[in-house]
């Protein structure tokens, strides 16, 4: 299990997505871009479903509402 900031990493999130989001990919000057690139490489090699995001990118879920 990996740890971040001295705590175990959580992989369950809010159970809203069926993949892991890896932020700050290829974001020059961001202090976590290198380590998160390593995380994305690990996910890729293990076949773990994930999406990478550069700074300024977002994921938009277009789904019907109950209203």
C-alpha angles and dihedrals in degrees: 000000000000124000131209125192090357095303133098113266115249119226102180098072111174092316090245097119131045091219139052120254116223110194132195095038113164090356106148113220095016109126094221101045094097097049093043089052086057090049091051090049089052092050090049093050091048095046092243112160109244144147124216124216131195119213108283094030125110140185114237119197112204106198135146117264128225092233 
